[in-house]
Each structure stands twice: as structure tokens, then as C-alpha cells.
Amino acid sequence: MQPIITSGIDRRKLLSALAVLPALTGLPLIASAQAQTAASENALPSWNDGPAKQGIVDFVRVTTEKGSPNFVAPEERIATFDQDGTLWVEHPMYSQVLLKKPEPKTVEPFKTVISGDREAMAKFTMKDLEMILAATLSGMSVDEFNVEARKWLETARDPRWKRPYTELIYQPMVEVLRYLRDNGYKTYIVTGGGQDFVRVYSQRVYGIPPEQVVGTAGGTKYEYGKDGKPFLTKEPKLLLNDNNAGKPEGIHLMVGRRPYAAFGNSTGDREMLEWTGAGAGARLMMLLLHDDAIREYAYGPAAGLPDSKVGTFTPELHDEAKKKNWTVISMKNDWKRIFSF
Amino acid sequence: MQPIITSGIDRRKLLSALAVLPALTGLPLIASAQAQTAASENALPSWNDGPAKQGIVDFVRVTTEKGSPNFVAPEERIATFDQDGTLWVEHPMYSQVLLKKPEPKTVEPFKTVISGDREAMAKFTMKDLEMILAATLSGMSVDEFNVEARKWLETARDPRWKRPYTELIYQPMVEVLRYLRDNGYKTYIVTGGGQDFVRVYSQRVYGIPPEQVVGTAGGTKYEYGKDGKPFLTKEPKLLLNDNNAGKPEGIHLMVGRRPYAAFGNSTGDREMLEWTGAGAGARLMMLLLHDDAIREYAYGPAAGLPDSKVGTFTPELHDEAKKKNWTVISMKNDWKRIFSF
């Protein structure tokens, strides 16, 4: 996965070098518009031509081209991405794998966690989540948590693809992340998943540093070990439930700016897209539709299937997307391939 | 203030351009070590030679020079700065200026807020802070708050210098911020002040974007106006009391990395410096001592004065600084000038 990051950095370096070159050397520079078109073509090789790809390329052009009426200042360029079902395959809630204490598996909310019913989990109250937090992580130091999370990521395998979960990331989305970064966008993950968990691998897997991961987050407590050294312990107190309305609230808390682009795939991302779209100027809102039963999954009513246990792309969300001009990405039609392997 | 930011960005662009130039043009490049030494000399013109300036320059050298045993990867370069009394003159708590409702000024915690007794305010409990939050900001939309804060910043004047508060920033510290950024450090403000308040001017004044401001933060609520447009309202719930232990806890929540450098000036910054110093490798911990009664203020027991109402640089903190090799910056001796005017 390392090359993703390295190549992202090099390209950025190169671009900023090119931007300054003429001033330093007086050399003629390739016409920038021409270069940009070529760059767009090369930047999204896993995308088929169509409205989704075109929407991304157009958005980048109108927000970054000098003189464009929708030009966005570089420091304002924020793009947010849901993770589960948007950047990688939806997995059973990982907090269960970190369950330290044997909790009664027939009692709520643990029963729902064990069942893997994502729709039911999306309806957890703050109290439910605090109970789960308390059972799974409370009293663990942040360092211990990181060790456990890394261990799980190294050993766990997806039952269908027999690969580590961090390899089940969508190659077309990795290209979008990189393409936006190459055009000055700061890319953020805004996930209902645990913030500290995602931060363990976000840099390596997506090229997104920990400080650009907003997720469901609990409090910590500053304490001292016997050696007098300070450490942080995870507390049962929930600070942010980063789903639904919690997404714009979390973005405000952690970023303090409204995104210009937002990507999601379920009702849990609705408010984030709505918040993004309510800003002035050109905004990009996209929803990924899982309609590819052969290469990945087809699920949810919007894919013409009865409601399933994963994903919540409801008919209402589909209608809203149409009404508000949010672009629906069809996994089946818009993507040449799903994974890098 | 704009030139601060612009010049910071240009310099970074130039540096990354220089780094790539030889590969592109084959031109010989000025020896980088030589360039770095010259850059350090020019980067801190408001500092007198001495252990404080030397400490900063040495830290940057050992953490950024290729091949150095203490080399820090660019993405790990995090530096955190307290604001009040570290980046700018300590002011009476600004939340009082935003008091919307007439609160009983003889009742705690409002009595203490009005008195301007910072030491007493530093001891506020979460409950005290929530009461203040509820009285001052609760029910205000984030947009309304930003308007109010901007209005206050434009009109309010410091009674001694008769200038806007945002001009009372310490020029030597602005140079440190810029110098660290030019060497790949991400600079963060970590303040006991209100996160949303500081974010209003952090980019313009310090070149620090809102997403790199960690402060005392309340929750928000996602709501809809009569026109159906969503907005965020400030809630009376406090998420982070960003003082003392709240500083490392806030850094973990918002950044997810341990800083390599931390700057403060009072007991409220003790845990942040301690947390920074507990990391491996070269770390820079600095405390600013207000010992310059003529050009700014001399206050606190560490400056040889009886305890005063602003600042809490106690003898215990001074002892700890000595024991742990934290550098004490003497405003009087280490700084050629205090302000840019």
C-alpha cells in the first residue's frame, strides 16, 4: 500500500515545483489547461466515461482553474469521505473483535453488534454506544488499543476474498482521493467507525493522516504510570456519534469548515451531503450505489433489492439524490474495476 | 497581517521546488546544509542569540536533517502552541464580551468571569464552564456566533495599547511558527480559549487554518431553518475543557499524534509539555516567562513577583522546567522586540 502515499506526495511536489519553475528558470511551461485535461484522463483510470467521472473532473476544473467564477481558495478545499461502503467493503462492526470482556451476547446492544445488522446499529443511541464503548475499550490505554487494532488488522481476513480488510479498498475511490489531493484538496475520512481505529491505518491505506480522520470518538483520561510517565486511557464517555447529524457536527468540531465535496453511500451520510450542498458555489455530492453482485455486492432497495442487513441506500435517499442533483455512482457501470488486485 | 501567510506559503513552495529542481534541470543546487543555516539566521530576526533561540534552531536541525538520528518524518512533524500569554497578550476572558443575556454578575461563575481573575478561571469545573457556555452562546447558530466574534474583534481595543487584540501578537513567536512551518512542521494552536472564537482569526493572524485550532469546545446541533436549509446551533454541552490534562486529551482527539514541540507559559500548559516530552527522540518544550514590565508585563512568582491575577507560572512549574530541561524563554532577554509595531 505504501506506493499510494509516496506517489501522491511526489506528484504534489512535482506540481508545486512546476508552478514555480518559470519564475526561477524562465523556461516555457506546458500550457496548464492542457496539462490539467491530460492529468484528469490519467488520474481516474479505473473509471468508465460517464456522468460520475465527468462530474468529478468538472468539479475539480471549476473549483481550481484560475479565473473560474467558482474558484475555491486552496485553504478552503476540503473533501470528506464516508468509509464503510464508500472507501472499502462494509465489514461487521470491528468493535466486536476488540471485545475484551465476555459480555452477555443475548442482551442489547451487544446482541445487535454480534448480529452484524448495520441498519439496527445505525440506530444506536448515545447510551447504547457508551455501553459498547465501556465494554470494549474502557480502561484500555491508547497505546494498548493501537497494538490490539494493529494485531487484528494483520491477522483478520475477509471470509469472501480471504484478504486483509485493508486490501478491500475501492481502487476508483483511491484514485479520486489522490486526484483531489493533487488538486489541492485536503481529504478527510468522516466515518461512523471508531476514530482511533481508522487512524491506525488511514495514512498507509488511503494516504490520509490521522488528523484528517473524523470518527465516532470517546473521551480519554490523562493519567500516570508507576514510572511517573503519563499516558492516555480510553473513557466510557462518548464525545461524538459520527453518524447522520453527527457527521456535520463532527466536521464542525474537527475541521471548522464546510466541505466542498462529500462522498457517501447510505442514509448515515445524508446530512453530510446535505450540509455540503447547502454551501455557496460549486459543490460535489456523490453517493455510491452497490449494484454489482458479481464483483462486490448488490444490496439495498435502491439497487432494486429488498432491504438487506448491510447498507441503507433507501428509496427516499435515492429520491433526494435526484431532487438535489447528487450524483449516484453505479459500481457496476461507472467502475472498470473494484479492487487493485 | 495577510503578508505573514502569503510569505509562508511562497517560501514553502520555493523550498519544495528547490528540492525537485536538480532532478528536472540538472542544475547544481546550493548546498542544503549551508542554505539551512542561513535560513535559520534569517528566520528568527526578533530573537537575541542565546539558549532559547539556539534551542529552537538545534531542534529544527536535528529533526529535519537527512541522516540525523533524530530525524522526524515530515508527516509526524507536529508543533503545538498555547495562545493566551504564549502567542498574544493575555486578555480578559472574551466569552464575557459575547454575553447575550444579562446574568447576575454577583453569582459564580459569572462573578469570576467579570473579575478577569485568570487563575480562578483556570480552576473552573466542567459544570462552571457549561453554565458559562449556556449563558453566553447556547442557542446561537454557528454563523451568528462568527458574525458576533468578528464584530467584537474589529471594534474592541486593548486599553493599554489602544489596538485591536489581534495586533497584540508576539512577533518572535510569529517567526517561530513560520520557521517551523518552513521546515515541514504543522503548527497547531492548543488553547483554553473557545475553539470557534480562535478559528475566526487564526488563519489571518497566525497563518494557522481553523482545522489546526484545538480549543475549549462545546457541542453543536444540526437543525433546519424555515427555508429548509440546515444550520448548526451551539449547545450547552461541553465536549472539551482544553486546559491542563484537557490539552493532551484534546490533542489526541483532534490530532491523534503526539507533538514534537510544545510552547506554553503557565500551569495550564504543564501537561501538554509533559506529554510532548514523554515521547521518544528529540522534543522541544518551551515556557515563556513574562518578565518584561516595561515592554509588556512582568507577572507571576517565577518572575520574582508576588502571585498576580494573570498568568500562573508558579515556582513549582519553574522547578519542573529546570528538572525536565524545558527551556524558559525570557521575554526581557531573549526577545529583541515584542510586537511588529
Coordinates of N, CA, C and O in Angstrom, one line a residue, chain A residues 250-316:
Chain A
G250 N -19.6 16.7 13.6 CA -18.2 16.3 13.8 C -17.3 17.1 12.9 O -16.1 17.4 13.2
I251 N -17.7 17.4 11.7 CA -16.9 18.2 10.7 C -16.7 19.5 11.3 O -15.6 20.1 11.3
H252 N -17.7 20.1 11.9 CA -17.6 21.4 12.5 C -16.6 21.4 13.7 O -15.7 22.2 13.8
L253 N -16.7 20.4 14.5 CA -15.8 20.2 15.7 C -14.3 20.0 15.2 O -13.4 20.7 15.7
M254 N -14.1 19.2 14.3 CA -12.8 18.8 13.9 C -12.1 19.6 12.8 O -10.9 19.6 12.7
V255 N -12.9 20.1 11.9 CA -12.4 20.8 10.8 C -12.7 22.3 10.8 O -11.9 23.1 10.5
G256 N -14.0 22.6 11.2 CA -14.3 24.0 11.3 C -14.6 24.7 10.0 O -14.7 25.9 9.9
R257 N -14.7 23.9 8.9 CA -15.1 24.4 7.6 C -16.1 23.5 6.9 O -16.1 22.3 7.2
R258 N -16.9 24.1 6.1 CA -17.9 23.2 5.3 C -17.1 22.6 4.1 O -16.4 23.3 3.4
P259 N -17.3 21.3 3.9 CA -16.6 20.7 2.8 C -17.2 21.2 1.4 O -18.3 21.7 1.4
Y260 N -16.4 21.1 0.4 CA -16.8 21.4 -1.0 C -17.2 20.1 -1.7 O -17.9 20.2 -2.7
A261 N -16.7 19.0 -1.2 CA -17.1 17.7 -1.8 C -17.4 16.7 -0.7 O -16.7 16.7 0.3
A262 N -18.4 15.9 -0.9 CA -18.7 14.8 0.1 C -19.1 13.6 -0.6 O -19.9 13.6 -1.5
F263 N -18.6 12.4 -0.1 CA -18.9 11.1 -0.7 C -19.5 10.2 0.3 O -18.9 10.1 1.4
G264 N -20.6 9.5 0.0 CA -21.2 8.6 1.0 C -21.9 7.5 0.2 O -21.8 7.3 -1.0
N265 N -22.6 6.7 1.0 CA -23.3 5.6 0.3 C -24.6 5.2 1.1 O -25.2 4.2 0.7
S266 N -24.9 5.9 2.1 CA -26.1 5.4 2.9 C -26.8 6.6 3.6 O -26.3 7.7 3.6
T267 N -27.9 6.3 4.2 CA -28.7 7.3 5.0 C -27.8 7.9 6.1 O -28.1 9.1 6.4
G268 N -26.9 7.2 6.6 CA -26.0 7.8 7.6 C -25.1 9.0 7.1 O -24.6 9.7 7.8
D269 N -25.1 9.1 5.7 CA -24.3 10.1 5.1 C -25.1 11.3 4.6 O -24.6 12.3 4.1
R270 N -26.4 11.1 4.7 CA -27.4 12.1 4.2 C -27.1 13.5 4.6 O -27.0 14.5 3.8
E271 N -27.0 13.7 6.0 CA -26.8 15.1 6.5 C -25.4 15.7 6.1 O -25.3 16.9 5.8
M272 N -24.4 14.8 5.9 CA -23.1 15.3 5.5 C -23.2 15.9 4.1 O -22.7 17.0 3.7
L273 N -23.9 15.2 3.2 CA -24.1 15.6 1.8 C -25.0 16.9 1.8 O -24.7 17.8 1.0
E274 N -26.0 16.9 2.6 CA -26.9 18.0 2.6 C -26.2 19.3 3.1 O -26.4 20.3 2.5
W275 N -25.4 19.1 4.2 CA -24.6 20.2 4.7 C -23.6 20.8 3.7 O -23.5 22.0 3.5
T276 N -23.0 19.8 3.0 CA -22.1 20.2 1.9 C -22.8 21.0 0.8 O -22.3 22.1 0.4
G277 N -23.9 20.5 0.4 CA -24.7 21.1 -0.7 C -25.3 22.4 -0.3 O -25.6 23.2 -1.2
A278 N -25.5 22.7 1.0 CA -26.1 24.0 1.4 C -25.1 25.1 1.3 O -25.5 26.3 1.5
G279 N -23.8 24.9 1.0 CA -22.9 25.9 0.9 C -23.0 26.6 -0.5 O -23.5 26.1 -1.4
A280 N -22.4 27.8 -0.6 CA -22.4 28.5 -1.9 C -21.4 28.0 -2.8 O -20.5 27.2 -2.5
G281 N -21.6 28.3 -4.1 CA -20.6 27.9 -5.1 C -20.8 26.5 -5.6 O -21.8 25.8 -5.3
A282 N -19.8 26.0 -6.3 CA -19.8 24.6 -6.8 C -19.5 23.6 -5.7 O -18.6 23.8 -5.0
R283 N -20.4 22.7 -5.6 CA -20.2 21.6 -4.5 C -20.4 20.3 -5.2 O -21.3 20.2 -6.1
L284 N -19.8 19.3 -4.7 CA -19.9 17.9 -5.3 C -20.4 16.9 -4.3 O -19.7 16.7 -3.2
M285 N -21.6 16.4 -4.5 CA -22.1 15.4 -3.6 C -22.3 14.1 -4.3 O -23.0 14.1 -5.4
M286 N -21.8 13.0 -3.8 CA -21.9 11.7 -4.5 C -22.2 10.6 -3.6 O -21.8 10.5 -2.5
L287 N -23.1 9.7 -4.1 CA -23.5 8.5 -3.4 C -23.1 7.3 -4.2 O -23.5 7.2 -5.4
L288 N -22.5 6.4 -3.5 CA -22.1 5.1 -4.2 C -23.2 4.1 -4.0 O -23.6 3.8 -2.9
L289 N -23.7 3.6 -5.2 CA -24.7 2.5 -5.2 C -24.1 1.2 -5.4 O -23.4 0.9 -6.4
H290 N -24.3 0.3 -4.4 CA -23.8 -1.1 -4.5 C -24.7 -1.9 -5.4 O -25.7 -2.5 -4.9
D291 N -24.5 -2.0 -6.7 CA -25.4 -2.7 -7.6 C -24.6 -3.7 -8.4 O -24.9 -4.0 -9.5
D292 N -23.5 -4.2 -7.8 CA -22.6 -5.1 -8.6 C -22.5 -6.4 -7.8 O -21.5 -6.6 -7.1
A293 N -23.5 -7.3 -7.9 CA -23.5 -8.5 -7.1 C -22.3 -9.5 -7.5 O -21.9 -10.3 -6.7
I294 N -21.8 -9.3 -8.7 CA -20.8 -10.2 -9.2 C -19.4 -9.8 -8.6 O -18.7 -10.6 -8.0
R295 N -19.1 -8.6 -8.9 CA -17.7 -8.1 -8.5 C -17.6 -7.7 -7.0 O -16.6 -7.8 -6.4
E296 N -18.8 -7.3 -6.4 CA -18.8 -6.9 -5.0 C -20.1 -7.4 -4.4 O -20.3 -8.6 -4.2
Y297 N -21.0 -6.5 -4.1 CA -22.4 -6.8 -3.6 C -23.4 -6.0 -4.3 O -23.1 -4.9 -4.8
A298 N -24.6 -6.5 -4.3 CA -25.8 -5.6 -4.7 C -26.7 -5.7 -3.4 O -27.0 -6.8 -3.0
Y299 N -26.9 -4.5 -2.9 CA -27.8 -4.5 -1.7 C -28.6 -3.2 -1.6 O -28.3 -2.2 -2.2
G300 N -29.6 -3.3 -0.8 CA -30.5 -2.1 -0.5 C -31.5 -2.0 -1.6 O -31.4 -2.4 -2.7
P301 N -32.6 -1.3 -1.2 CA -33.8 -1.1 -2.1 C -33.4 -0.3 -3.4 O -34.0 -0.5 -4.4
A302 N -32.5 0.6 -3.3 CA -32.1 1.5 -4.4 C -31.5 0.6 -5.5 O -31.5 1.0 -6.7
A303 N -30.9 -0.5 -5.2 CA -30.3 -1.4 -6.2 C -31.4 -2.4 -6.7 O -31.1 -3.4 -7.3
G304 N -32.7 -2.1 -6.3 CA -33.8 -3.0 -6.8 C -33.9 -4.3 -6.0 O -34.6 -5.2 -6.4
L305 N -33.3 -4.3 -4.8 CA -33.3 -5.5 -4.0 C -34.1 -5.2 -2.7 O -34.1 -4.0 -2.2
P306 N -34.6 -6.2 -2.1 CA -35.3 -5.9 -0.8 C -34.2 -5.5 0.2 O -33.1 -5.7 0.1
D307 N -34.7 -4.8 1.2 CA -33.8 -4.2 2.2 C -32.9 -5.3 2.8 O -33.4 -6.4 3.1
S308 N -31.7 -5.1 2.9 CA -30.8 -6.1 3.4 C -30.1 -5.6 4.7 O -30.3 -4.5 5.2
K309 N -29.3 -6.4 5.3 CA -28.7 -6.1 6.6 C -27.6 -5.2 6.5 O -27.2 -4.6 7.5
V310 N -27.0 -5.0 5.3 CA -25.9 -4.1 5.2 C -26.3 -2.9 4.2 O -27.1 -3.2 3.3
G311 N -25.9 -1.8 4.5 CA -26.2 -0.6 3.7 C -27.6 -0.1 3.9 O -28.5 -0.9 4.1
T312 N -27.8 1.2 3.7 CA -29.2 1.7 3.9 C -29.4 2.8 2.8 O -29.7 3.9 3.1
F313 N -29.2 2.4 1.6 CA -29.5 3.3 0.4 C -31.0 3.1 0.1 O -31.3 2.3 -0.7
T314 N -31.8 3.8 0.9 CA -33.2 3.7 0.8 C -33.8 4.4 -0.5 O -33.1 5.2 -1.0
P315 N -35.0 4.0 -0.8 CA -35.7 4.7 -2.0 C -35.8 6.2 -1.7 O -35.7 7.0 -2.6
E316 N -36.0 6.6 -0.4 CA -36.1 8.0 0.0 C -34.8 8.7 -0.3 O -34.8 9.9 -0.8

